[in-house]
PDB file of C-alpha atoms in Angstrom:
ATOM      1  CA  UNK A   1       9.131   9.516 -12.535  1.00  0.00           C
ATOM      2  CA  UNK A   2       7.267   8.543  -9.398  1.00  0.00           C
ATOM      3  CA  UNK A   3       5.772  11.143  -7.092  1.00  0.00           C
ATOM      4  CA  UNK A   4       7.524  10.917  -3.706  1.00  0.00           C
ATOM      5  CA  UNK A   5       4.380  12.233  -1.994  1.00  0.00           C
ATOM      6  CA  UNK A   6       2.847   8.853  -2.845  1.00  0.00           C
ATOM      7  CA  UNK A   7       5.687   6.834  -1.375  1.00  0.00           C
ATOM      8  CA  UNK A   8       6.883   5.474   1.944  1.00  0.00           C
ATOM      9  CA  UNK A   9      10.377   4.140   2.560  1.00  0.00           C
ATOM     10  CA  UNK A  10      11.086   0.800   4.193  1.00  0.00           C
ATOM     11  CA  UNK A  11      12.525   2.528   7.257  1.00  0.00           C
ATOM     12  CA  UNK A  12       9.432   4.739   7.641  1.00  0.00           C
ATOM     13  CA  UNK A  13       7.165   1.719   7.313  1.00  0.00           C
ATOM     14  CA  UNK A  14       9.204  -0.294   9.846  1.00  0.00           C
ATOM     15  CA  UNK A  15       8.911   2.596  12.268  1.00  0.00           C
ATOM     16  CA  UNK A  16       5.131   2.784  11.823  1.00  0.00           C
ATOM     17  CA  UNK A  17       4.692  -0.967  12.151  1.00  0.00           C
ATOM     18  CA  UNK A  18       6.687  -0.988  15.365  1.00  0.00           C
ATOM     19  CA  UNK A  19       4.450   1.632  16.989  1.00  0.00           C
ATOM     20  CA  UNK A  20       1.522  -0.351  18.346  1.00  0.00           C
ATOM     21  CA  UNK A  21      -1.122   2.319  18.027  1.00  0.00           C
ATOM     22  CA  UNK A  22      -0.101   3.189  14.481  1.00  0.00           C
ATOM     23  CA  UNK A  23      -0.555  -0.290  13.025  1.00  0.00           C
ATOM     24  CA  UNK A  24      -4.330  -0.135  13.367  1.00  0.00           C
ATOM     25  CA  UNK A  25      -4.394   3.041  11.279  1.00  0.00           C
ATOM     26  CA  UNK A  26      -2.716   1.245   8.404  1.00  0.00           C
ATOM     27  CA  UNK A  27      -4.302  -0.922   5.742  1.00  0.00           C
ATOM     28  CA  UNK A  28      -1.571  -2.854   3.954  1.00  0.00           C
ATOM     29  CA  UNK A  29      -2.404  -4.319   0.563  1.00  0.00           C
ATOM     30  CA  UNK A  30      -0.087  -6.638  -1.354  1.00  0.00           C
ATOM     31  CA  UNK A  31      -0.597  -6.375  -5.117  1.00  0.00           C
ATOM     32  CA  UNK A  32       1.163  -9.613  -6.030  1.00  0.00           C
ATOM     33  CA  UNK A  33       0.455 -13.135  -4.833  1.00  0.00           C
ATOM     34  CA  UNK A  34       2.926 -15.332  -2.948  1.00  0.00           C
ATOM     35  CA  UNK A  35       5.186 -12.514  -1.874  1.00  0.00           C
ATOM     36  CA  UNK A  36       7.564 -13.511   0.863  1.00  0.00           C
ATOM     37  CA  UNK A  37       6.281 -10.854   3.240  1.00  0.00           C
ATOM     38  CA  UNK A  38       8.204  -9.732   6.311  1.00  0.00           C
ATOM     39  CA  UNK A  39       5.005  -8.373   7.898  1.00  0.00           C
ATOM     40  CA  UNK A  40       1.297  -9.098   7.867  1.00  0.00           C
ATOM     41  CA  UNK A  41      -0.864  -7.627   5.159  1.00  0.00           C
ATOM     42  CA  UNK A  42      -4.571  -6.924   5.418  1.00  0.00           C
ATOM     43  CA  UNK A  43      -5.399  -7.947   1.862  1.00  0.00           C
ATOM     44  CA  UNK A  44      -3.853  -9.316  -1.288  1.00  0.00           C
ATOM     45  CA  UNK A  45      -5.305  -8.025  -4.538  1.00  0.00           C
ATOM     46  CA  UNK A  46      -3.258  -8.938  -7.600  1.00  0.00           C
ATOM     47  CA  UNK A  47      -2.421  -5.915  -9.753  1.00  0.00           C
ATOM     48  CA  UNK A  48      -4.207  -7.551 -12.704  1.00  0.00           C
ATOM     49  CA  UNK A  49      -7.429  -7.678 -10.647  1.00  0.00           C
ATOM     50  CA  UNK A  50      -6.830  -4.365  -8.927  1.00  0.00           C
ATOM     51  CA  UNK A  51      -9.855  -2.164  -9.520  1.00  0.00           C
ATOM     52  CA  UNK A  52      -9.832   0.924  -7.329  1.00  0.00           C
ATOM     53  CA  UNK A  53     -13.637   1.191  -7.450  1.00  0.00           C
ATOM     54  CA  UNK A  54     -13.956  -2.240  -5.857  1.00  0.00           C
ATOM     55  CA  UNK A  55     -11.714  -1.493  -2.886  1.00  0.00           C
ATOM     56  CA  UNK A  56     -13.826  -0.611   0.136  1.00  0.00           C
ATOM     57  CA  UNK A  57     -11.900   2.290   1.576  1.00  0.00           C
ATOM     58  CA  UNK A  58     -11.762   3.739   5.057  1.00  0.00           C
ATOM     59  CA  UNK A  59     -10.695   7.385   4.967  1.00  0.00           C
ATOM     60  CA  UNK A  60      -9.390   7.180   8.547  1.00  0.00           C
ATOM     61  CA  UNK A  61      -6.693   4.783   7.434  1.00  0.00           C
ATOM     62  CA  UNK A  62      -3.476   5.169   5.509  1.00  0.00           C
ATOM     63  CA  UNK A  63      -3.216   2.608   2.727  1.00  0.00           C
ATOM     64  CA  UNK A  64       0.181   1.090   2.052  1.00  0.00           C
ATOM     65  CA  UNK A  65       0.575  -0.795  -1.213  1.00  0.00           C
ATOM     66  CA  UNK A  66       3.374  -3.345  -1.425  1.00  0.00           C
ATOM     67  CA  UNK A  67       4.850  -5.543  -4.150  1.00  0.00           C
ATOM     68  CA  UNK A  68       8.230  -7.022  -4.932  1.00  0.00           C
ATOM     69  CA  UNK A  69      10.189  -4.037  -6.235  1.00  0.00           C
ATOM     70  CA  UNK A  70       7.771  -1.134  -5.901  1.00  0.00           C
ATOM     71  CA  UNK A  71       6.601  -0.877  -9.506  1.00  0.00           C
ATOM     72  CA  UNK A  72       3.182  -2.546  -9.324  1.00  0.00           C
ATOM     73  CA  UNK A  73       2.456  -1.096  -5.899  1.00  0.00           C
ATOM     74  CA  UNK A  74       3.020   2.366  -7.341  1.00  0.00           C
ATOM     75  CA  UNK A  75       0.581   1.641 -10.188  1.00  0.00           C
ATOM     76  CA  UNK A  76      -2.013   0.490  -7.639  1.00  0.00           C
ATOM     77  CA  UNK A  77      -1.356   3.598  -5.521  1.00  0.00           C
ATOM     78  CA  UNK A  78      -1.980   5.857  -8.510  1.00  0.00           C
ATOM     79  CA  UNK A  79      -5.229   4.050  -9.316  1.00  0.00           C
ATOM     80  CA  UNK A  80      -6.538   4.382  -5.760  1.00  0.00           C
ATOM     81  CA  UNK A  81      -5.493   8.022  -5.539  1.00  0.00           C
ATOM     82  CA  UNK A  82      -7.239   8.832  -8.814  1.00  0.00           C
ATOM     83  CA  UNK A  83     -10.453   7.160  -7.634  1.00  0.00           C
ATOM     84  CA  UNK A  84     -10.256   8.594  -4.090  1.00  0.00           C
ATOM     85  CA  UNK A  85      -8.204  11.826  -4.195  1.00  0.00           C
ATOM     86  CA  UNK A  86      -8.627  12.407  -0.445  1.00  0.00           C
ATOM     87  CA  UNK A  87      -7.442   8.968   0.584  1.00  0.00           C
ATOM     88  CA  UNK A  88      -4.012   8.639   2.177  1.00  0.00           C
ATOM     89  CA  UNK A  89      -2.280   6.033   0.049  1.00  0.00           C
ATOM     90  CA  UNK A  90       1.421   5.227  -0.209  1.00  0.00           C
ATOM     91  CA  UNK A  91       3.582   2.817  -2.156  1.00  0.00           C
ATOM     92  CA  UNK A  92       6.494   1.030  -0.465  1.00  0.00           C
ATOM     93  CA  UNK A  93       9.615   2.288  -2.253  1.00  0.00           C
ATOM     94  CA  UNK A  94      11.731  -0.528  -3.645  1.00  0.00           C
ATOM     95  CA  UNK A  95       9.147  -3.072  -2.529  1.00  0.00           C
ATOM     96  CA  UNK A  96       9.731  -6.072  -0.306  1.00  0.00           C
ATOM     97  CA  UNK A  97      13.084  -6.629  -2.004  1.00  0.00           C
ATOM     98  CA  UNK A  98      14.526  -3.633  -0.133  1.00  0.00           C
ATOM     99  CA  UNK A  99      12.638  -4.099   3.118  1.00  0.00           C
TER     100      UNK A  99
END
């Protein structure tokens, strides 16, 4: 099972993206290429190339990982969290498909 503490729902994310001042505190990373994204992402790092150690992290930001259905983004979230336990990192539940 997936840990809900590491997840954000589509409605929560929409709310945060609509609040101007909150967008700059988010770092959104897509973990699949060519996703039909309904919002801008800061980076795309394919899950196959996703190495937590190589992600330059900013502890002031909340990282949101997105993919198509939420499976790969959750894997990426777990990897980042393991490497940086104090980092705020969340996976979009259900992915872009449910957004």
